[in-house]
Amino acid sequence: MRKWARRAAGRRARSRFAFALSHSRTFALLLLAACARADATPARELRVCADPNNLPFSNRAGQGFENRIAELVARDLGARVSYTWWPQRRGFFRETIRAGKCDVVIGVPASFELVEPTRPYYRSSYVFIARKDRGLHLRSFDDPRLKTLKIGVQIVGDDGFNTPPVHALARRGVVGNLRGYTLYGDYARPNPPAGIIDAVARGEVDVAIAWGPLAGYFAGREGVEMEIAPVEPQIDPPFLPFVWDISMGTRRGDTLRTRLDDVITRRRAEIDRILSEYGVPRVEGRRR
Amino acid sequence: MRLGELVRPSILNPPLRLAAAALLLTAACDGKENRNTGTAPRFGGRSEPLASAITDTTEDGQWTMPAHDYASTRYSRLAQINAQNVPNLKLAWTFSTGVVRGHEAAPLVVNNTLYVVTPFPNLLYALDLTKPGAPVKWSYDPKPASAAQGVACCDLVNRGAMYADGKIVYNVLDGHTVAVDANTGQEVWKARVADYNKGESLTMAPLVVKDKVLVGNSGGEFGVRGWVTALNLSDGTLAWRAYNTGPDAEVLIGPEFKPFYQSDQGKDLGVTTWPPDAWKIGGGTMWGWISYDPALNLIYHGTANPGPWNADQRPGDNKWTAGIFARNPDNGHARWFYQWSPHDLWDYDGINEQLLLDLPIGGRTVRALVRPERNGYVYVLDRTTGQVLSANPFVHVTSTLGVDLKTGRPIENTALHPETGKVVRDICPAAPGAKDWQPSAFSPRTGLLYLPHQNLCMDFEGVEASYIAGTPFVGANVKMYAGHGGYRGALTAWDPVRGRIAWQDKENLPVWSGALATAGDVVFYGTMDGWFKAVDARSGRLLWQFKCGSGIIGQPITYRGPDGKQYVAILSGVGGWAGAIVAGGLDPRDSTGALGFVNAMKDLPQYSTKGGMLYVFSL
C-alpha cells in the first residue's frame, strides 16, 4: 500500500529578498539576508496543480477563475501560490496531486474519488447555449425541437466515457443531428475547449449543450449575444446528473482539507464575486 | 511424421460455441501424410520448415524487426539452445536503460550491435556486442516534447524500432518518426507525423517495406481519427496516408478494393455507416502491428475500436474500425477489409498481430492470415480475399455467442449490452480483450501458435464521476477481475488448423509480454512478476526460468553473437496498461483506476517494482 508523503508543514519558501541574493557575491550579505528572514513571518507555499491552457479555469498567465481563487485561498492562509502545470486529461490526477507534485487542485467534482474533496464552493449545471437572435429558449431534453436542431455536444474519448448530454440525448433517440467537439480541443491554440461555443456563434450548430462555466465565460466573448439556460431535468433517471457540486481536491488524508473548508466558509462572498466576474452560471443547491 | 502425433489432444476442451464450428480439417488430420506442396509448412522437424512470406530460409542470426520477419512469426531458426540444454541457460550480461516505465520494445541485433529503444523519453542505445559486457557505442536522444506525456493513454510505452538500409527507424511518443544512422547514431531525418496537441501519439513499431516506412497513430481515448502513413525511407517525406474512417478517397479505397463480405461493399461506407460527421472523430487508430506478404505485395494491419461516442450515438457498422485492412504498400490502396466487430461495444481495440501462414486446410494449402483477436477468438482468414475460414474461442467468451462464418459477423449477446447506469456482470473478455498488443509466435516445426494473453472478465457497475479539462462527466464504472478458472493470464499453444488449444500454461498474472519460438523447440516469454521462462514448444513443460528485477512486458528475441553463440534477450520493466498500477503508481484502493484494470492488478505491487533492464542469456 503506497503512502503519500505528507508535505512537511510550514515548509519555508525563500523570501524574495533571499532569492535575489541566492547567487550573491558576499558572505556578509547572505548573513544579513538570513537575519532578515528570521524576522519575517514564515511564507508558506500553496502548491497547486493546474492546466496551463484551459480558460476560463486556469492558464499559465494566471487569468482563469481557478487561478484567482487559488490566490485568494493562499492569501487567507498566509502563503503564496506555486504551480505545477499539467494538461488536465486522463492521468492528470495520477501524475500531479497523487504523485505528490502539489497539494490542491482547485476544481474537482465533490463526488470525485481520486482526491479528498473539500466542501463544495459552487454548484453549476450543464446549459443550453444558443444565439439570442435565434429565439430558441430551450430548457428541456424533452423539447421535441431537439430531434431536428443541429446540436453541439462535448465528447471525451473512445473508452466508455461521455459527457452527460450525449447519454441523455441518446436515450431520447436524438442521434443523427449531433456534432461532437472534443473536450481537449487543439492544445496548440489558446482556449482549446472553446470550439463548441465558437460553433454556436458561427452558426455551425443551432444550439450547444456545454458545462456551465465554459459556456458562461465564452458566451460573453463571441461578439454576438447568447442565451444560456440550465438543462432540465437536473438528474436524468436512473442516475445521470447535469448539476455538479465543485470542490477543491486535496490528497487523501491531508489535513489541508479542513483548512480549505474553513477558507471556503470564510471567503464565500469573495469566491462568489470571482465566479460572477467570469460568468459562471450557478444553481442553488444544498450547501454541505 | 503425422500432424496428429505432434499435437497433444487438448485437455481443456474449450467450449466450442460455434454450431457450425468451421474446423476445416486437413488431410493431415485424417491420418494421411501431409505432403509438402508449394510452401506449406511441413510439421515434421528435420526438413526445412517454411512459413509463408519468409523468402529466405537461412537464418543470419540477426533480429532486424520486432516480429523477426514480415510474416510476423517471431520464429528463429537458431537451434543451439534447445529443449535439452536450455536448463543450462545463464545470464551473460545486463544493461540498465535508466528509465523506469513499461518496457514493451523488442531489442534489435544488426551487424554485431544491439539496439534498444526505451519508453518515454524514447532514448535509443547502441551496444557493441564485440566487446565484453556490450558497452554503449552511442546513444541518441530525440528530445521529445514533455507535454506529449499528457496524451499517452496507458503508460509511456514504445514497441521498438526496425532496421533498414543502414538506418534504425522508430517512433517517438510526441508524434515524430526518426531515422538514425545505425553506425554513427547521427539523426538522418526526423518527420513530424502525428500532432500531440490534438491527442495523437506514437507508440507502435514502424514497419519498413521496400522504400517505405509504415506508421500508425495512437490516441483513440482522445477522439482522434485513425490512419496509417507511409514515409519515404530515404528522407522521411510523406508518401501516402490512408485514414481508417471517412470517404473512400481518404481511406484510399478505389477500383482495386474487393472486400469479401457484402456489408463491406458500397461507396463511402466510412461516412455512411456513421451519424453525420461522426467519422471525423471516429477512432480506428492503428497503434499495433503490420505484416507484409511480398508475393501478394500486400500489407495487413488492424484498426482500433470506434470512438468517441457511446454505441447508442453511433448507429451503424462504423467502418472501417475494429477490422483488418489489406493494402498495397506502394500507394496505400486498399485491397480488402474485414470487420471482426461491426459497431464495437466493448472497447475491443483490435490492433493485434497478423501472422501470415500457409496452412493445410480443407485438403489444400491456404494462404492464411491468423489473428488472435481481442474478442477471444483466433481468426483464420484467407489473406488473398479476406474470407473468414474459422474463428474459435481461446478463452471463455460471453460478450458474443460465436462468429457467423457466412457473414463474418459476431453473434451478439444482447443480454450483456452495456447501458448507462445499468449493471452488467460477467462480460468476458474484459476491455483489454483476451489478448491485447502482446504479440504471439509461430513455430513451423510444431505447427502451433504461442499466444501470450490475459484471462479477465469485467462488470459494468453503473457510473462514476470523471473530470477532464475542467468538465465533470460520468464514465462507466468498470471492474476487471480474473476470468473463469481464477487465473489472470496464460501462454496458450494454439493449433490454427484444428482451431483448438494444444496445451496451456496458466499464469497468475496477465501475460503481457511477447512470445518467441525457436528451432530448438523452445518458447520464451516473461511474466509480470519478473520470471523469464523457457518452455517446451511441444508440451508447454517449464524447462528453465530466471527472475528479473522487474515485471516483464517486453518482446523476447534471440540472436547469434559475434562469438558464434546463440543469445536470448528480453527487456524487464513492468508497466503498460496492465502494469500502470506500478509504473504510474496508481492507488490499489481505486478499483476503477486505469479504466478498471487496477482492480484486477491490485496485488501487482507485491510482485514487482518499477525497472528498466535488458537481460541477455546464453548457454
PDB file of N, CA and C in Angstrom, chain B residues 393-447:
ATOM      1  N   PRO B 393     -12.901 -19.828 -30.103  1.00  0.00           N
ATOM      2  CA  PRO B 393     -12.504 -19.115 -28.888  1.00  0.00           C
ATOM      3  C   PRO B 393     -11.301 -19.768 -28.206  1.00  0.00           C
ATOM      4  N   PHE B 394     -10.397 -18.926 -27.713  1.00  0.00           N
ATOM      5  CA  PHE B 394      -9.264 -19.463 -26.956  1.00  0.00           C
ATOM      6  C   PHE B 394      -9.376 -19.152 -25.469  1.00  0.00           C
ATOM      7  N   VAL B 395     -10.443 -18.433 -25.087  1.00  0.00           N
ATOM      8  CA  VAL B 395     -10.763 -18.220 -23.669  1.00  0.00           C
ATOM      9  C   VAL B 395     -12.275 -18.384 -23.534  1.00  0.00           C
ATOM     10  N   HIS B 396     -12.758 -18.283 -22.294  1.00  0.00           N
ATOM     11  CA  HIS B 396     -14.196 -18.309 -22.072  1.00  0.00           C
ATOM     12  C   HIS B 396     -14.776 -16.973 -22.540  1.00  0.00           C
ATOM     13  N   VAL B 397     -15.726 -17.021 -23.471  1.00  0.00           N
ATOM     14  CA  VAL B 397     -16.284 -15.796 -24.059  1.00  0.00           C
ATOM     15  C   VAL B 397     -17.767 -15.691 -23.741  1.00  0.00           C
ATOM     16  N   THR B 398     -18.183 -14.511 -23.225  1.00  0.00           N
ATOM     17  CA  THR B 398     -19.624 -14.275 -23.037  1.00  0.00           C
ATOM     18  C   THR B 398     -20.120 -13.067 -23.830  1.00  0.00           C
ATOM     19  N   SER B 399     -19.213 -12.172 -24.235  1.00  0.00           N
ATOM     20  CA  SER B 399     -19.648 -10.920 -24.864  1.00  0.00           C
ATOM     21  C   SER B 399     -20.275 -11.175 -26.237  1.00  0.00           C
ATOM     22  N   THR B 400     -19.904 -12.275 -26.869  1.00  0.00           N
ATOM     23  CA  THR B 400     -20.552 -12.705 -28.112  1.00  0.00           C
ATOM     24  C   THR B 400     -20.810 -14.207 -28.001  1.00  0.00           C
ATOM     25  N   LEU B 401     -21.630 -14.690 -28.920  1.00  0.00           N
ATOM     26  CA  LEU B 401     -22.004 -16.107 -28.854  1.00  0.00           C
ATOM     27  C   LEU B 401     -21.306 -16.935 -29.922  1.00  0.00           C
ATOM     28  N   GLY B 402     -20.427 -16.306 -30.653  1.00  0.00           N
ATOM     29  CA  GLY B 402     -19.726 -17.017 -31.716  1.00  0.00           C
ATOM     30  C   GLY B 402     -19.576 -16.123 -32.927  1.00  0.00           C
ATOM     31  N   VAL B 403     -19.069 -16.681 -34.004  1.00  0.00           N
ATOM     32  CA  VAL B 403     -18.888 -15.928 -35.237  1.00  0.00           C
ATOM     33  C   VAL B 403     -19.623 -16.661 -36.357  1.00  0.00           C
ATOM     34  N   ASP B 404     -20.468 -15.925 -37.051  1.00  0.00           N
ATOM     35  CA  ASP B 404     -21.227 -16.485 -38.165  1.00  0.00           C
ATOM     36  C   ASP B 404     -20.317 -16.491 -39.399  1.00  0.00           C
ATOM     37  N   LEU B 405     -19.928 -17.664 -39.829  1.00  0.00           N
ATOM     38  CA  LEU B 405     -18.955 -17.729 -40.919  1.00  0.00           C
ATOM     39  C   LEU B 405     -19.551 -17.320 -42.269  1.00  0.00           C
ATOM     40  N   LYS B 406     -20.882 -17.293 -42.359  1.00  0.00           N
ATOM     41  CA  LYS B 406     -21.487 -16.850 -43.623  1.00  0.00           C
ATOM     42  C   LYS B 406     -21.278 -15.352 -43.829  1.00  0.00           C
ATOM     43  N   THR B 407     -21.469 -14.594 -42.745  1.00  0.00           N
ATOM     44  CA  THR B 407     -21.386 -13.140 -42.849  1.00  0.00           C
ATOM     45  C   THR B 407     -20.078 -12.600 -42.292  1.00  0.00           C
ATOM     46  N   GLY B 408     -19.388 -13.419 -41.518  1.00  0.00           N
ATOM     47  CA  GLY B 408     -18.179 -12.958 -40.855  1.00  0.00           C
ATOM     48  C   GLY B 408     -18.466 -12.164 -39.600  1.00  0.00           C
ATOM     49  N   ARG B 409     -19.744 -12.000 -39.259  1.00  0.00           N
ATOM     50  CA  ARG B 409     -20.089 -11.131 -38.143  1.00  0.00           C
ATOM     51  C   ARG B 409     -20.233 -11.930 -36.848  1.00  0.00           C
ATOM     52  N   PRO B 410     -19.870 -11.296 -35.736  1.00  0.00           N
ATOM     53  CA  PRO B 410     -20.067 -11.983 -34.462  1.00  0.00           C
ATOM     54  C   PRO B 410     -21.557 -12.097 -34.138  1.00  0.00           C
ATOM     55  N   ILE B 411     -21.917 -13.145 -33.380  1.00  0.00           N
ATOM     56  CA  ILE B 411     -23.301 -13.328 -32.959  1.00  0.00           C
ATOM     57  C   ILE B 411     -23.451 -12.614 -31.619  1.00  0.00           C
ATOM     58  N   GLU B 412     -24.315 -11.609 -31.604  1.00  0.00           N
ATOM     59  CA  GLU B 412     -24.416 -10.729 -30.432  1.00  0.00           C
ATOM     60  C   GLU B 412     -25.022 -11.428 -29.222  1.00  0.00           C
ATOM     61  N   ASN B 413     -24.571 -11.024 -28.058  1.00  0.00           N
ATOM     62  CA  ASN B 413     -25.209 -11.448 -26.816  1.00  0.00           C
ATOM     63  C   ASN B 413     -25.861 -10.207 -26.217  1.00  0.00           C
ATOM     64  N   THR B 414     -27.102  -9.951 -26.641  1.00  0.00           N
ATOM     65  CA  THR B 414     -27.744  -8.673 -26.300  1.00  0.00           C
ATOM     66  C   THR B 414     -27.958  -8.522 -24.802  1.00  0.00           C
ATOM     67  N   ALA B 415     -28.025  -9.632 -24.076  1.00  0.00           N
ATOM     68  CA  ALA B 415     -28.250  -9.551 -22.628  1.00  0.00           C
ATOM     69  C   ALA B 415     -27.132  -8.769 -21.941  1.00  0.00           C
ATOM     70  N   LEU B 416     -25.971  -8.752 -22.548  1.00  0.00           N
ATOM     71  CA  LEU B 416     -24.823  -8.114 -21.886  1.00  0.00           C
ATOM     72  C   LEU B 416     -24.525  -6.718 -22.423  1.00  0.00           C
ATOM     73  N   HIS B 417     -25.379  -6.178 -23.279  1.00  0.00           N
ATOM     74  CA  HIS B 417     -25.060  -4.869 -23.845  1.00  0.00           C
ATOM     75  C   HIS B 417     -25.001  -3.802 -22.765  1.00  0.00           C
ATOM     76  N   PRO B 418     -23.933  -3.038 -22.747  1.00  0.00           N
ATOM     77  CA  PRO B 418     -23.790  -2.039 -21.690  1.00  0.00           C
ATOM     78  C   PRO B 418     -24.708  -0.843 -21.910  1.00  0.00           C
ATOM     79  N   GLU B 419     -25.282  -0.326 -20.832  1.00  0.00           N
ATOM     80  CA  GLU B 419     -26.074   0.904 -20.905  1.00  0.00           C
ATOM     81  C   GLU B 419     -25.711   1.754 -19.707  1.00  0.00           C
ATOM     82  N   THR B 420     -25.861   3.075 -19.881  1.00  0.00           N
ATOM     83  CA  THR B 420     -25.557   3.972 -18.775  1.00  0.00           C
ATOM     84  C   THR B 420     -26.409   3.616 -17.568  1.00  0.00           C
ATOM     85  N   GLY B 421     -25.741   3.419 -16.468  1.00  0.00           N
ATOM     86  CA  GLY B 421     -26.494   3.184 -15.247  1.00  0.00           C
ATOM     87  C   GLY B 421     -26.951   1.752 -15.061  1.00  0.00           C
ATOM     88  N   LYS B 422     -26.818   0.933 -16.105  1.00  0.00           N
ATOM     89  CA  LYS B 422     -27.244  -0.455 -15.974  1.00  0.00           C
ATOM     90  C   LYS B 422     -26.062  -1.291 -15.484  1.00  0.00           C
ATOM     91  N   VAL B 423     -26.331  -2.168 -14.529  1.00  0.00           N
ATOM     92  CA  VAL B 423     -25.271  -3.052 -14.043  1.00  0.00           C
ATOM     93  C   VAL B 423     -25.239  -4.296 -14.931  1.00  0.00           C
ATOM     94  N   VAL B 424     -24.086  -4.530 -15.534  1.00  0.00           N
ATOM     95  CA  VAL B 424     -23.919  -5.721 -16.368  1.00  0.00           C
ATOM     96  C   VAL B 424     -22.726  -6.490 -15.830  1.00  0.00           C
ATOM     97  N   ARG B 425     -22.936  -7.772 -15.523  1.00  0.00           N
ATOM     98  CA  ARG B 425     -21.855  -8.543 -14.915  1.00  0.00           C
ATOM     99  C   ARG B 425     -21.350  -9.642 -15.841  1.00  0.00           C
ATOM    100  N   ASP B 426     -20.116 -10.032 -15.556  1.00  0.00           N
ATOM    101  CA  ASP B 426     -19.524 -11.208 -16.197  1.00  0.00           C
ATOM    102  C   ASP B 426     -19.430 -11.059 -17.715  1.00  0.00           C
ATOM    103  N   ILE B 427     -18.866  -9.937 -18.126  1.00  0.00           N
ATOM    104  CA  ILE B 427     -18.561  -9.740 -19.541  1.00  0.00           C
ATOM    105  C   ILE B 427     -17.144 -10.270 -19.777  1.00  0.00           C
ATOM    106  N   CYS B 428     -17.043 -11.284 -20.616  1.00  0.00           N
ATOM    107  CA  CYS B 428     -15.744 -11.907 -20.887  1.00  0.00           C
ATOM    108  C   CYS B 428     -15.524 -11.928 -22.398  1.00  0.00           C
ATOM    109  N   PRO B 429     -14.386 -11.510 -22.892  1.00  0.00           N
ATOM    110  CA  PRO B 429     -13.289 -10.930 -22.140  1.00  0.00           C
ATOM    111  C   PRO B 429     -13.557  -9.472 -21.748  1.00  0.00           C
ATOM    112  N   ALA B 430     -12.763  -8.955 -20.811  1.00  0.00           N
ATOM    113  CA  ALA B 430     -12.848  -7.561 -20.380  1.00  0.00           C
ATOM    114  C   ALA B 430     -12.318  -6.643 -21.484  1.00  0.00           C
ATOM    115  N   ALA B 431     -12.352  -5.331 -21.232  1.00  0.00           N
ATOM    116  CA  ALA B 431     -11.976  -4.356 -22.271  1.00  0.00           C
ATOM    117  C   ALA B 431     -10.604  -4.594 -22.903  1.00  0.00           C
ATOM    118  N   PRO B 432      -9.596  -5.004 -22.151  1.00  0.00           N
ATOM    119  CA  PRO B 432      -8.315  -5.263 -22.837  1.00  0.00           C
ATOM    120  C   PRO B 432      -8.385  -6.474 -23.755  1.00  0.00           C
ATOM    121  N   GLY B 433      -9.516  -7.153 -23.743  1.00  0.00           N
ATOM    122  CA  GLY B 433      -9.680  -8.309 -24.607  1.00  0.00           C
ATOM    123  C   GLY B 433      -9.017  -9.535 -24.022  1.00  0.00           C
ATOM    124  N   ALA B 434      -9.182 -10.639 -24.731  1.00  0.00           N
ATOM    125  CA  ALA B 434      -8.498 -11.855 -24.327  1.00  0.00           C
ATOM    126  C   ALA B 434      -7.019 -11.740 -24.665  1.00  0.00           C
ATOM    127  N   LYS B 435      -6.732 -10.912 -25.655  1.00  0.00           N
ATOM    128  CA  LYS B 435      -5.339 -10.634 -25.986  1.00  0.00           C
ATOM    129  C   LYS B 435      -5.248  -9.196 -26.438  1.00  0.00           C
ATOM    130  N   ASP B 436      -4.255  -8.510 -25.942  1.00  0.00           N
ATOM    131  CA  ASP B 436      -4.059  -7.108 -26.288  1.00  0.00           C
ATOM    132  C   ASP B 436      -2.922  -7.026 -27.305  1.00  0.00           C
ATOM    133  N   TRP B 437      -2.006  -6.107 -27.103  1.00  0.00           N
ATOM    134  CA  TRP B 437      -0.928  -5.858 -28.065  1.00  0.00           C
ATOM    135  C   TRP B 437       0.114  -6.971 -28.085  1.00  0.00           C
ATOM    136  N   GLN B 438       0.187  -7.748 -26.984  1.00  0.00           N
ATOM    137  CA  GLN B 438       1.348  -8.633 -26.802  1.00  0.00           C
ATOM    138  C   GLN B 438       1.386  -9.675 -27.909  1.00  0.00           C
ATOM    139  N   PRO B 439       2.478  -9.691 -28.682  1.00  0.00           N
ATOM    140  CA  PRO B 439       2.491 -10.463 -29.919  1.00  0.00           C
ATOM    141  C   PRO B 439       2.819 -11.945 -29.713  1.00  0.00           C
ATOM    142  N   SER B 440       2.162 -12.792 -30.490  1.00  0.00           N
ATOM    143  CA  SER B 440       2.359 -14.232 -30.402  1.00  0.00           C
ATOM    144  C   SER B 440       3.450 -14.683 -31.373  1.00  0.00           C
ATOM    145  N   ALA B 441       3.829 -15.949 -31.248  1.00  0.00           N
ATOM    146  CA  ALA B 441       4.854 -16.533 -32.115  1.00  0.00           C
ATOM    147  C   ALA B 441       4.302 -17.805 -32.742  1.00  0.00           C
ATOM    148  N   PHE B 442       4.933 -18.243 -33.840  1.00  0.00           N
ATOM    149  CA  PHE B 442       4.504 -19.467 -34.518  1.00  0.00           C
ATOM    150  C   PHE B 442       5.728 -20.292 -34.867  1.00  0.00           C
ATOM    151  N   SER B 443       5.654 -21.579 -34.568  1.00  0.00           N
ATOM    152  CA  SER B 443       6.748 -22.462 -34.973  1.00  0.00           C
ATOM    153  C   SER B 443       6.290 -23.367 -36.093  1.00  0.00           C
ATOM    154  N   PRO B 444       6.948 -23.287 -37.260  1.00  0.00           N
ATOM    155  CA  PRO B 444       6.586 -24.195 -38.341  1.00  0.00           C
ATOM    156  C   PRO B 444       6.955 -25.636 -37.996  1.00  0.00           C
ATOM    157  N   ARG B 445       7.818 -25.831 -37.009  1.00  0.00           N
ATOM    158  CA  ARG B 445       8.197 -27.198 -36.628  1.00  0.00           C
ATOM    159  C   ARG B 445       7.079 -27.891 -35.858  1.00  0.00           C
ATOM    160  N   THR B 446       6.341 -27.150 -35.064  1.00  0.00           N
ATOM    161  CA  THR B 446       5.241 -27.755 -34.303  1.00  0.00           C
ATOM    162  C   THR B 446       3.890 -27.441 -34.926  1.00  0.00           C
ATOM    163  N   GLY B 447       3.858 -26.438 -35.789  1.00  0.00           N
ATOM    164  CA  GLY B 447       2.583 -26.014 -36.360  1.00  0.00           C
ATOM    165  C   GLY B 447       1.702 -25.297 -35.349  1.00  0.00           C
TER     166      GLY B 447
END
